[in-house]
mmCIF file of C-alpha atoms and ligand atoms in Angstrom:
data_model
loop_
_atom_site.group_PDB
_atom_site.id
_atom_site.type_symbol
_atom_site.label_atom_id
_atom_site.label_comp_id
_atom_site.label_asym_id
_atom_site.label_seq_id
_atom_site.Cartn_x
_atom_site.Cartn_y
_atom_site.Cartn_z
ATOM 1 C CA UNK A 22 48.451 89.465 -64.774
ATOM 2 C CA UNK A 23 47.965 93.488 -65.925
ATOM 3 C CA UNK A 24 45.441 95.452 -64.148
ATOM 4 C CA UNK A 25 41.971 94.579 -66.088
ATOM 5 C CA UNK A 26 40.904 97.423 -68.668
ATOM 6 C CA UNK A 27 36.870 97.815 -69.224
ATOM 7 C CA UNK A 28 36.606 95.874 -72.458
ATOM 8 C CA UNK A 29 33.898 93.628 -72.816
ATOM 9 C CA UNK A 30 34.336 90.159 -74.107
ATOM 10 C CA UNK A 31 33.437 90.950 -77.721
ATOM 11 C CA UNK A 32 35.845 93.905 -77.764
ATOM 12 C CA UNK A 33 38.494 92.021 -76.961
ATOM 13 C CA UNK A 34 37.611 89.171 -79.483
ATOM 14 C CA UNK A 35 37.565 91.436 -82.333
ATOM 15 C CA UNK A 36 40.531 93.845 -81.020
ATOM 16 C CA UNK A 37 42.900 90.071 -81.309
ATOM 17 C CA UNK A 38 41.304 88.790 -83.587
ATOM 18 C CA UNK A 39 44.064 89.002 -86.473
ATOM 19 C CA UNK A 40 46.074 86.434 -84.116
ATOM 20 C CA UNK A 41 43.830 83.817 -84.886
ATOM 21 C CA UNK A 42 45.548 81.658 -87.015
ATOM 22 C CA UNK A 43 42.567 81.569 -89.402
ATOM 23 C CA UNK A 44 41.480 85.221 -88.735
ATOM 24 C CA UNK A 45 38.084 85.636 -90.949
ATOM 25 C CA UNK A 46 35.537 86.123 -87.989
ATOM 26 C CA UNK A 47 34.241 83.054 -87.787
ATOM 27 C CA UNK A 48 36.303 81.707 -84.472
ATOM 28 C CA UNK A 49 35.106 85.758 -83.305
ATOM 29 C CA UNK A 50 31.736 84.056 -83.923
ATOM 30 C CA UNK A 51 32.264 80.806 -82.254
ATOM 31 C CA UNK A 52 33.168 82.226 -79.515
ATOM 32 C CA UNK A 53 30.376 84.829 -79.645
ATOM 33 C CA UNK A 54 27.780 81.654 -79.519
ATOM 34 C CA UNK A 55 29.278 80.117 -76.549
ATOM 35 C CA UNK A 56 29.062 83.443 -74.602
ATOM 36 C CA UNK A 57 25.325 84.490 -75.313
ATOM 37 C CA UNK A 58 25.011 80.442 -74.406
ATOM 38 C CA UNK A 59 26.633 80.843 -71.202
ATOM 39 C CA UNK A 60 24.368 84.313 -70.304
ATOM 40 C CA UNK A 61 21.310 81.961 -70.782
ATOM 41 C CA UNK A 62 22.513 79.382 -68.588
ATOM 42 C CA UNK A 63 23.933 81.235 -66.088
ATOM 43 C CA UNK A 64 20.402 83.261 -65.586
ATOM 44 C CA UNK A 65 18.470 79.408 -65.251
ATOM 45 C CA UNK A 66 21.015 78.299 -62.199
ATOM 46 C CA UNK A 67 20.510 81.249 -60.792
ATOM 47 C CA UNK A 68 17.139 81.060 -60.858
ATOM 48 C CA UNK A 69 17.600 77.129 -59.963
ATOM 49 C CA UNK A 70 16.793 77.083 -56.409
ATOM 50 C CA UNK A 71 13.300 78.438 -57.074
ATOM 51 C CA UNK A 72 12.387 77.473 -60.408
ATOM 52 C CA UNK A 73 11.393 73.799 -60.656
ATOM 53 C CA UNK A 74 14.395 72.623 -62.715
ATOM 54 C CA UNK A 75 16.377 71.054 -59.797
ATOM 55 C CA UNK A 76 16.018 67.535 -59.499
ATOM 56 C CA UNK A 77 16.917 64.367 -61.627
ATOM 57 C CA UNK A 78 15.359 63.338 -64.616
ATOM 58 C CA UNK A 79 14.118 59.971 -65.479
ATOM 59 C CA UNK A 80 16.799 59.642 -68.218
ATOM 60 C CA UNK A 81 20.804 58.711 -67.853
ATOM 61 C CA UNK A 82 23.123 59.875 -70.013
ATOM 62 C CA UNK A 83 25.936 58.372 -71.500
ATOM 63 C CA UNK A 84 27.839 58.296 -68.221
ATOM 64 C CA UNK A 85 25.538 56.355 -65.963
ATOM 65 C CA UNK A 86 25.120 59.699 -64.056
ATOM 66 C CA UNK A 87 21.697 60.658 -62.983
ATOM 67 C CA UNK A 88 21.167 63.742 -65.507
ATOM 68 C CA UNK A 89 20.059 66.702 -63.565
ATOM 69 C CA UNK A 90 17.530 68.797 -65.461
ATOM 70 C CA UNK A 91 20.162 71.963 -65.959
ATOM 71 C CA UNK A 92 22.225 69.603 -67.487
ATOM 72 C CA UNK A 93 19.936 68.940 -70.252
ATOM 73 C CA UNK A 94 19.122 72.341 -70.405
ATOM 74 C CA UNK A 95 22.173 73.606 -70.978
ATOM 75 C CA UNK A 96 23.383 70.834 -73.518
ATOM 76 C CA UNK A 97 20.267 72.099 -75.508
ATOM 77 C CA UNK A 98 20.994 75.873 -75.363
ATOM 78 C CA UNK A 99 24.643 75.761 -76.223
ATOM 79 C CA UNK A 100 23.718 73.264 -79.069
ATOM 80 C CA UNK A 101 21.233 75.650 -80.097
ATOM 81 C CA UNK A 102 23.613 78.707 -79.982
ATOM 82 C CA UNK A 103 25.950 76.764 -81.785
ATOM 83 C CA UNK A 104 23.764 75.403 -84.095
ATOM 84 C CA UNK A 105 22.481 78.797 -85.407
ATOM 85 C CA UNK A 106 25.941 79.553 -86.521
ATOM 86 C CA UNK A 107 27.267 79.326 -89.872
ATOM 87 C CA UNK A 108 30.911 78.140 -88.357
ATOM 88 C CA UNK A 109 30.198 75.181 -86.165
ATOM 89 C CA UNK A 110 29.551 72.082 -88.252
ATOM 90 C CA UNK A 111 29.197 69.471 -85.276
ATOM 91 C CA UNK A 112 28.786 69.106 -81.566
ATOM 92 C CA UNK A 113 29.958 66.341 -79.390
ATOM 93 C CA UNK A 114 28.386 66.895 -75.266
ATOM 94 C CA UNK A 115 29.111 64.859 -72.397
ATOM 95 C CA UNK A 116 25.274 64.454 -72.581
ATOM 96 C CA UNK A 117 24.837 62.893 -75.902
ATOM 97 C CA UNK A 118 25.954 59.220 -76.766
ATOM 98 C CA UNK A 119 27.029 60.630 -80.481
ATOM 99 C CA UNK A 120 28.348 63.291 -82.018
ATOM 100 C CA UNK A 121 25.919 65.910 -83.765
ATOM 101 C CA UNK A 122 26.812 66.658 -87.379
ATOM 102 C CA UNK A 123 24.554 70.195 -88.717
ATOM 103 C CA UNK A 124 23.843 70.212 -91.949
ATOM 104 C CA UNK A 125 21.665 72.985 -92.583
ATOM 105 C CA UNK A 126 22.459 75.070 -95.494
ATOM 106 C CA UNK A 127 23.953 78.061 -93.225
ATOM 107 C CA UNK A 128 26.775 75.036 -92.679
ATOM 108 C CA UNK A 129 27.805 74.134 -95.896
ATOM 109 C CA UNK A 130 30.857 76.456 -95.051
ATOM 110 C CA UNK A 131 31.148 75.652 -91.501
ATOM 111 C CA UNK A 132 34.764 75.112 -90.589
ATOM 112 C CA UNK A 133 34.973 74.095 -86.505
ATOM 113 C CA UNK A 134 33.727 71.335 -84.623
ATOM 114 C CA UNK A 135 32.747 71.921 -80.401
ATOM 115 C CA UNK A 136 33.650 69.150 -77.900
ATOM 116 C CA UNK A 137 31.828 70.454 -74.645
ATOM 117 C CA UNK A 138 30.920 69.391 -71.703
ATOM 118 C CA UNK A 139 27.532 71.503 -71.091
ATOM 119 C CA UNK A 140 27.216 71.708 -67.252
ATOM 120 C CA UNK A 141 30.044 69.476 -65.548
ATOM 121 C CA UNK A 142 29.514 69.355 -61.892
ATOM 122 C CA UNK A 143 25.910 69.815 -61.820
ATOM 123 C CA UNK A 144 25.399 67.316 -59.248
ATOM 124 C CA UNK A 145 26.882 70.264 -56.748
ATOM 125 C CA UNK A 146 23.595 72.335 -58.449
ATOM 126 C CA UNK A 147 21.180 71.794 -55.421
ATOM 127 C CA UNK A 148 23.404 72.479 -52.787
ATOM 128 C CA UNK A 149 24.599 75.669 -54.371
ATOM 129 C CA UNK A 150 28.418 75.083 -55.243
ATOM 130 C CA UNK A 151 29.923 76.007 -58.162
ATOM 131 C CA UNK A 152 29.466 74.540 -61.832
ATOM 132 C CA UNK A 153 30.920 74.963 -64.841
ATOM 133 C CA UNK A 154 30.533 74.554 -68.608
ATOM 134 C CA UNK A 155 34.285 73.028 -70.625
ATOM 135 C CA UNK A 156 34.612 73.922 -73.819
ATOM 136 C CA UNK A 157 36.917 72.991 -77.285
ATOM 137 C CA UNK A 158 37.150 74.050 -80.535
ATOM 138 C CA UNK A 159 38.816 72.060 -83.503
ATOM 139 C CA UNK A 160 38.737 72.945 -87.226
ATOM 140 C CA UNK A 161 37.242 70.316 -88.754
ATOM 141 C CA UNK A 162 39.743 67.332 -90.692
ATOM 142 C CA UNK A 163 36.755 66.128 -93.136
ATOM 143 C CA UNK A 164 35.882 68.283 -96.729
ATOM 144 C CA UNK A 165 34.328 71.304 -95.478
ATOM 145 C CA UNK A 166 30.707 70.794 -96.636
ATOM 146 C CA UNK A 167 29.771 67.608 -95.672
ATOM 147 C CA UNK A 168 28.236 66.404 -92.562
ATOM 148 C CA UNK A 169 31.142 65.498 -90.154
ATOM 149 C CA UNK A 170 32.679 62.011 -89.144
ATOM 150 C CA UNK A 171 33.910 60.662 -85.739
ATOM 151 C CA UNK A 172 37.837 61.404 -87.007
ATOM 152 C CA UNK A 173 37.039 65.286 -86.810
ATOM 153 C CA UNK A 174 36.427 64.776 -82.975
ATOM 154 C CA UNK A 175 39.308 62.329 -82.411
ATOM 155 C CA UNK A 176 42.260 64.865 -83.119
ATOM 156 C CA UNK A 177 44.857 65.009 -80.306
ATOM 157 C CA UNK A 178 44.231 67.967 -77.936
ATOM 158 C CA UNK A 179 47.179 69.447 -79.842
ATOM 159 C CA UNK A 180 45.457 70.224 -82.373
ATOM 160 C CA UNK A 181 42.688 72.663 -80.788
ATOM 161 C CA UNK A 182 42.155 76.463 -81.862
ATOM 162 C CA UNK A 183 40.573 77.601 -78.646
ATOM 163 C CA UNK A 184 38.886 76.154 -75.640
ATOM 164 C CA UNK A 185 37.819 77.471 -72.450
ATOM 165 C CA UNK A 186 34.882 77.090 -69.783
ATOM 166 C CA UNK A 187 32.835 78.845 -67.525
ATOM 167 C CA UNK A 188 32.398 79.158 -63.741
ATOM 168 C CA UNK A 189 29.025 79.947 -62.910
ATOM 169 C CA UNK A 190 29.667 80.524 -59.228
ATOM 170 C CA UNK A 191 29.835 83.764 -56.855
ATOM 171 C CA UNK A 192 30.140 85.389 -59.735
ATOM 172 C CA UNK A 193 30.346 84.459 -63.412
ATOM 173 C CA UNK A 194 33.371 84.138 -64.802
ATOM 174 C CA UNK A 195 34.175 83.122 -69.457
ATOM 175 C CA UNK A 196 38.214 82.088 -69.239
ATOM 176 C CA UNK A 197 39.559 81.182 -72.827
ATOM 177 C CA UNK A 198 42.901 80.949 -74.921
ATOM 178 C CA UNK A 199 43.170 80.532 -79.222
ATOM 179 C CA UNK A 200 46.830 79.845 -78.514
ATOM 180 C CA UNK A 201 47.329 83.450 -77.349
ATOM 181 C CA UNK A 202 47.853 83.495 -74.039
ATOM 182 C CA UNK A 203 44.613 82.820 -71.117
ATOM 183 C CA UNK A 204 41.783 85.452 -70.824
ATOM 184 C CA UNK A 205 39.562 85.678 -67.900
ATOM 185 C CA UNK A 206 36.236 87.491 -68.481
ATOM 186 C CA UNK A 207 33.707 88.441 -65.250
ATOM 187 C CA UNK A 208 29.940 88.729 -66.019
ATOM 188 C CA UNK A 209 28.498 91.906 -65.464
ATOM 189 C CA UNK A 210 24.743 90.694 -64.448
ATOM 190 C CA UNK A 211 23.147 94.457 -64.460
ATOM 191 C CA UNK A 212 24.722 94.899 -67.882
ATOM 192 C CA UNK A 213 24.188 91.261 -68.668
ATOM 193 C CA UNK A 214 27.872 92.207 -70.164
ATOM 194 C CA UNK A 215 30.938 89.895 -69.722
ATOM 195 C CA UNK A 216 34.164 92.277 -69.110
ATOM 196 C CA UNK A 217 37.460 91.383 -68.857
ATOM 197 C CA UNK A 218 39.052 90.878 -65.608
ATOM 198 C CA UNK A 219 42.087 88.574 -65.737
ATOM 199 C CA UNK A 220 43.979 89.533 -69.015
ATOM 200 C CA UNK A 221 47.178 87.083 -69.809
ATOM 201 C CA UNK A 222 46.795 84.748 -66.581
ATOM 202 C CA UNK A 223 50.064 82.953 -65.398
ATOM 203 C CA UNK A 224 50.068 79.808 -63.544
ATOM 204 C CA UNK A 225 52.111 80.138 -60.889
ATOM 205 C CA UNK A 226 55.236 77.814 -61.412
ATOM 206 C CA UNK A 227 54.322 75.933 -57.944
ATOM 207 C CA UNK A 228 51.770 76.570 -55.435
ATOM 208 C CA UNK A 229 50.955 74.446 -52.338
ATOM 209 C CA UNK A 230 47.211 73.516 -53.175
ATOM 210 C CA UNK A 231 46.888 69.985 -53.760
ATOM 211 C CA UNK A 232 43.390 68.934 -55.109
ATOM 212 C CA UNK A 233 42.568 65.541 -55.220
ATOM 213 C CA UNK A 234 39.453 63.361 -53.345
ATOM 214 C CA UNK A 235 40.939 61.533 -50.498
ATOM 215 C CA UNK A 236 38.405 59.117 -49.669
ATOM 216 C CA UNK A 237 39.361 57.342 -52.641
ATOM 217 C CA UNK A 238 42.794 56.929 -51.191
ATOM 218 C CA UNK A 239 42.794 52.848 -50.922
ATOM 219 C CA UNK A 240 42.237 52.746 -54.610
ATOM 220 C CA UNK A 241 45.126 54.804 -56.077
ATOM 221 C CA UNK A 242 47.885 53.533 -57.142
ATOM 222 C CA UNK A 243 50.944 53.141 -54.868
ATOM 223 C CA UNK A 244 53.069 56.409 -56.161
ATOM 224 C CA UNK A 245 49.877 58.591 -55.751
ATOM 225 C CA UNK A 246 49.534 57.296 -52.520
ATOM 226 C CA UNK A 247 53.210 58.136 -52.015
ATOM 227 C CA UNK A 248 52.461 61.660 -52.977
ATOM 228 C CA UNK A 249 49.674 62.550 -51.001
ATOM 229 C CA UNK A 250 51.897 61.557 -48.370
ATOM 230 C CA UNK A 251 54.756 63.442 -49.283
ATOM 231 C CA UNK A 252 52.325 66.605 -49.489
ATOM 232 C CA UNK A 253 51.184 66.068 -45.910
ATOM 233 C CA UNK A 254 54.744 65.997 -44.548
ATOM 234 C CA UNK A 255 56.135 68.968 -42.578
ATOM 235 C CA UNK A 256 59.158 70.414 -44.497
ATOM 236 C CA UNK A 257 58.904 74.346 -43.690
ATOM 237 C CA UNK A 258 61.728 74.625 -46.657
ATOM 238 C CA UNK A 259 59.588 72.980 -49.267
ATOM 239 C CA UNK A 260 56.281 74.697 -48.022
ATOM 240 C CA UNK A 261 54.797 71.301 -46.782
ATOM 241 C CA UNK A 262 52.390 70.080 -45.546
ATOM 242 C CA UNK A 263 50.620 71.490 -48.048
ATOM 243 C CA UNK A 264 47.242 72.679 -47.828
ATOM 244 C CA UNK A 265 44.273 70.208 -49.188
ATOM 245 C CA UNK A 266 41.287 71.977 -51.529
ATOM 246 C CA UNK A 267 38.669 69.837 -53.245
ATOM 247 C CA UNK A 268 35.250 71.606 -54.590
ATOM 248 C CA UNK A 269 34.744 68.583 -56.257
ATOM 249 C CA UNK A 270 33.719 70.795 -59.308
ATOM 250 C CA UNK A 271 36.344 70.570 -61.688
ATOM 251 C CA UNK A 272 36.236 73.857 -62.932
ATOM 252 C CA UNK A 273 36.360 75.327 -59.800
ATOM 253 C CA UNK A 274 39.485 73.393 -58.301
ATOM 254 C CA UNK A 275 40.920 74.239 -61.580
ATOM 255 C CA UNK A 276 40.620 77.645 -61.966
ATOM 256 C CA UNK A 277 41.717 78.196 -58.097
ATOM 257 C CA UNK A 278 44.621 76.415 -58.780
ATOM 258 C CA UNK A 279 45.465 78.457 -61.938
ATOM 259 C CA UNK A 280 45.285 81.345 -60.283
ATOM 260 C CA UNK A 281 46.682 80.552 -56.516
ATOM 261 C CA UNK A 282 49.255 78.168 -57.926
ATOM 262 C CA UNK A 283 48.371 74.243 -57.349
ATOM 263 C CA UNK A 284 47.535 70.648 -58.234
ATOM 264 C CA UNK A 285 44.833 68.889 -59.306
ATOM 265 C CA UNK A 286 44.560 64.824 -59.492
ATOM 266 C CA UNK A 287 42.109 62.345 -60.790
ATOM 267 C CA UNK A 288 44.369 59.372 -60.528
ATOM 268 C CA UNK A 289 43.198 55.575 -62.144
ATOM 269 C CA UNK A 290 41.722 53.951 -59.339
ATOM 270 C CA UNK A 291 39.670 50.318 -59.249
ATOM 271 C CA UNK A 292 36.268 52.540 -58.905
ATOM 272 C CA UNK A 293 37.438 54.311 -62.127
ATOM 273 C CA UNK A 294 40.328 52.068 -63.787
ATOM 274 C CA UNK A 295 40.997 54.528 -66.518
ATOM 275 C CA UNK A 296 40.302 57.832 -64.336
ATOM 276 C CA UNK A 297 37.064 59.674 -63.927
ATOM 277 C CA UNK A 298 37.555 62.992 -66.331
ATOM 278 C CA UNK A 299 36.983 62.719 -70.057
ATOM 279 C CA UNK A 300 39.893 63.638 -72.681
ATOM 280 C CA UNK A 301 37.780 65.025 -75.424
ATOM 281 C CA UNK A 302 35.923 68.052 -73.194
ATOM 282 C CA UNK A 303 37.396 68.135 -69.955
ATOM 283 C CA UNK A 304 40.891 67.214 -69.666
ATOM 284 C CA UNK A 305 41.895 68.373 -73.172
ATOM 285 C CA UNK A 306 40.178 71.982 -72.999
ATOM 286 C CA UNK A 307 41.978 72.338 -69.381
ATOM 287 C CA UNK A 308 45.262 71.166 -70.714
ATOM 288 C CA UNK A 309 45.242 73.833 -73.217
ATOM 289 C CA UNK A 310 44.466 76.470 -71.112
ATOM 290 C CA UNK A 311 47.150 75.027 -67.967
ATOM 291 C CA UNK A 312 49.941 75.170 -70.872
ATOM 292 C CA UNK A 313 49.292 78.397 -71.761
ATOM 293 C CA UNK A 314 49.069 79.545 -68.606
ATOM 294 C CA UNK A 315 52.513 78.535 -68.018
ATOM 295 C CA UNK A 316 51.508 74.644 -66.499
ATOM 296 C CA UNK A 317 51.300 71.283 -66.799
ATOM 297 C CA UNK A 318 49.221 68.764 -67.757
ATOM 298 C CA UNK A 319 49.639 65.135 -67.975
ATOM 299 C CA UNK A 320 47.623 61.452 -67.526
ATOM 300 C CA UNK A 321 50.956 61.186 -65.119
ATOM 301 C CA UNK A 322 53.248 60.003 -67.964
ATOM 302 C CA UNK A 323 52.607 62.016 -71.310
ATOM 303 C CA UNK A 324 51.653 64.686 -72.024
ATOM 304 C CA UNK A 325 47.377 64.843 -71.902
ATOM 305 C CA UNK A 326 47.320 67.328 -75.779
ATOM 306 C CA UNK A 327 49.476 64.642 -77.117
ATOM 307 C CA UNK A 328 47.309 61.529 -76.438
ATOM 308 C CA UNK A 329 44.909 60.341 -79.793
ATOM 309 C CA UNK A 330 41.366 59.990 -78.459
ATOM 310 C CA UNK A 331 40.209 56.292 -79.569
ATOM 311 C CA UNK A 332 36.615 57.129 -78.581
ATOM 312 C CA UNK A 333 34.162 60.141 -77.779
ATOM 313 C CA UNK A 334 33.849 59.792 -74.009
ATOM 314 C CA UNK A 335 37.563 58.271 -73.623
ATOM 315 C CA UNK A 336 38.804 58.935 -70.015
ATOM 316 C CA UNK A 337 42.246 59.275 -68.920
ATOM 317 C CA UNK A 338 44.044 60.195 -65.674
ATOM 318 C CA UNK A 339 44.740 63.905 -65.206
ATOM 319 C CA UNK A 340 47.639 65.684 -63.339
ATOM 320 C CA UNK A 341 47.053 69.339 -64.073
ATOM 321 C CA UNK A 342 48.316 72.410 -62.414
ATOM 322 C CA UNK A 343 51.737 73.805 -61.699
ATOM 323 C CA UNK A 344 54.422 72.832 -63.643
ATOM 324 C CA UNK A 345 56.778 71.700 -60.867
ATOM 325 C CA UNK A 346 54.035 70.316 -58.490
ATOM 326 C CA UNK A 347 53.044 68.310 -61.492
ATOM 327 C CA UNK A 348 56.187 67.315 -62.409
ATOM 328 C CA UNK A 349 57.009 66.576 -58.411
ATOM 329 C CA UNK A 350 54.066 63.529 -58.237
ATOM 330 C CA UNK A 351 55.151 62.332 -61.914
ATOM 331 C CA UNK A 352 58.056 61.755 -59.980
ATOM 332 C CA UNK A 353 56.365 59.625 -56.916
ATOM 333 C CA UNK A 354 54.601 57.744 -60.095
ATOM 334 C CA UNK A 355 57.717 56.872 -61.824
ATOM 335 C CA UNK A 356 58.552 55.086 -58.265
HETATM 336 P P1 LIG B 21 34.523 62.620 -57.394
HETATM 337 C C1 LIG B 21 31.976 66.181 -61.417
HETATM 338 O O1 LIG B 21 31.144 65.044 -61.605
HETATM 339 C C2 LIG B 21 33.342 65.808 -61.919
HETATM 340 O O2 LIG B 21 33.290 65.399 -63.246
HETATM 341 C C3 LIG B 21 34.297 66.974 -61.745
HETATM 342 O O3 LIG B 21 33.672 68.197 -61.882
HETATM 343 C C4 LIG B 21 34.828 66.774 -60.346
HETATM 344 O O4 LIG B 21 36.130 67.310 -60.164
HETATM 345 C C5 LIG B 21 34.852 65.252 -60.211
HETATM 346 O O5 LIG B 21 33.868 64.750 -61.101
HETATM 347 C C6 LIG B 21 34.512 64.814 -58.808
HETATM 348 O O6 LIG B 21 34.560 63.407 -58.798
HETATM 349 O O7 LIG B 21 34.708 61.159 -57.763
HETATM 350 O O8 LIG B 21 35.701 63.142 -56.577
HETATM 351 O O9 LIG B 21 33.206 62.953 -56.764
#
């Protein structure tokens, strides 16, 4: 990782901008929505403990989960950042049953499509641990001009042109790729400002962070099981025991991972028989940004940016980090 320069996230944008593979602005622009969305949100959780937006709604969304007010919140502010640009011509949130097709005449151009998951975490809001917005950006597969369908949210991870999320924690931090490499962006709050801090972030190729909630232990299957054992074992040449991290804020155990070198693990289990993440805005975004950061990620067998979503909220096992500590428990899973 180079030393950071002082370049603020919109410099940098339009300075690599002709790598975009469809370099006319309008990913620049994207990208420029989701970080004015993520200065609004960041300023209401920080405010959170003393405004009176903490606590659950009355409503559930699509996942069963009590819906904290933030959550809602920020699924309407990045829609609404979104849906003032020309570019984006539909949203899909963790927050909303369907997809959102815009079809205002500023659209009739609009190219991309945003998978997101607004505020994932947010149950960790009142007791002050970090959260995190996940985001993805497809071109859309459907004649530009009309309103989108499902299929331009069910392309494989593969196909993405950017993704990326944001940590609102100690500090705020914006962490994208377009295919170029991962970017790491730290807010500036007295210049309200995002600058870049992490330029071209590596993965380290193995770590000794393994991530993964325990007390679901009796549920895994028998080679996770085998792993976690494996990773408690003393072996002073292999690093092990390794040591155990969970936030329990995906984001957060991500990023740490990406940086300090690691593994993160939401296995099937009989609580959650196909896994707990979601392909379309979690584990796809992540993927993206773990490959190219120089890591893995997998559902445990294939690769997670190959796998063809069959539905909007699909959810699918996720082995992400390191590229040998994932490839190490794909090993325990293949018995
Ligand atoms: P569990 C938060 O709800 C989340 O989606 C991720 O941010 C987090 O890693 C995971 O679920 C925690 O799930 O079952 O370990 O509490």
């Amino acid at each position: 990782m180079s030393a950071a320069r002082a370049i603020t996230l919109g410099e940098y944008l339009v300075e690599n901008q002709e790598m975009f593979p469809y370099a006319k602005g309008e990913l620049t622009a994207l990208l420029s929505a989701i970080r004015l969305a993520a200065k609004v949100v960041n300023r209401e959780i920080n405010k959170a403990g003393i405004a009176d937006i903490l606590g659950a709604t009355d409503d559930d969304n699509v996942q069963g989960e009590r819906q904290m007010k933030l959550d809602v919140y920020a699924n309407d502010v990045f829609i609404k950042a979104l849906r003032q640009r020309g570019e984006v011509a539909g949203v899909a949130s963790e927050e909303l049953e369907d997809f959102i097709a815009f079809t205002d005449p500023i659209h009739s151009n609009a190219k991309y499509i945003v998978a997101m998951d607004p505020l994932d975490g947010s149950s960790n809001v009142d007791v002050n641990v970090s959260i995190g917005t996940i985001f993805s950006i497809y071109r859309r597969v459907t004649p530009v001009g009309t309103p989108v369908q499902l299929e331009d949210f069910l392309q494989p991870g593969s196909a993405q042109v950017a993704a990326g999320y944001v940590i609102y924690g100690s500090s705020t931090i914006l962490v994208y790729t377009t295919g170029h490499g991962v970017h790491g962006f730290t807010l500036d709050p007295s210049l309200g400002t995002f600058l870049l801090s992490h330029e071209s972030i590596r993965m380290p190729e193995r770590g000794v962070i393994y991530s993964i909630n325990e007390g679901n232990y009796v549920h895994f299957p028998d080679g996770v099981k085998r792993y976690i054992k494996y990773c408690q074992e003393l072996d002073p040449a292999t690093d092990r025991p390794y040591t155990s991290r969970y936030i329990g804020s995906l984001v957060s155990d991500f990023h740490r991972n990406m940086l300090k070198g690691g593994i993160y693990i939401y296995p099937t289990g009989t609580k959650s028989p196909k896994g707990k993440l979601r392909l379309l805005y979690e584990c796809n975004p992540l993927a993206f940004i773990a490959e190219q950061a120089g890591g893995r990620a997998t559902d445990g067998f294939q690769r997670i940016l190959d796998i063809k979503p069959e539905e909007l909220h699909q959810r699918v096992p996720y082995f992400a980090g390191s590229t040998a500590m994932v490839l190490e428990a794909e090993g325990f899973l293949r018995g």
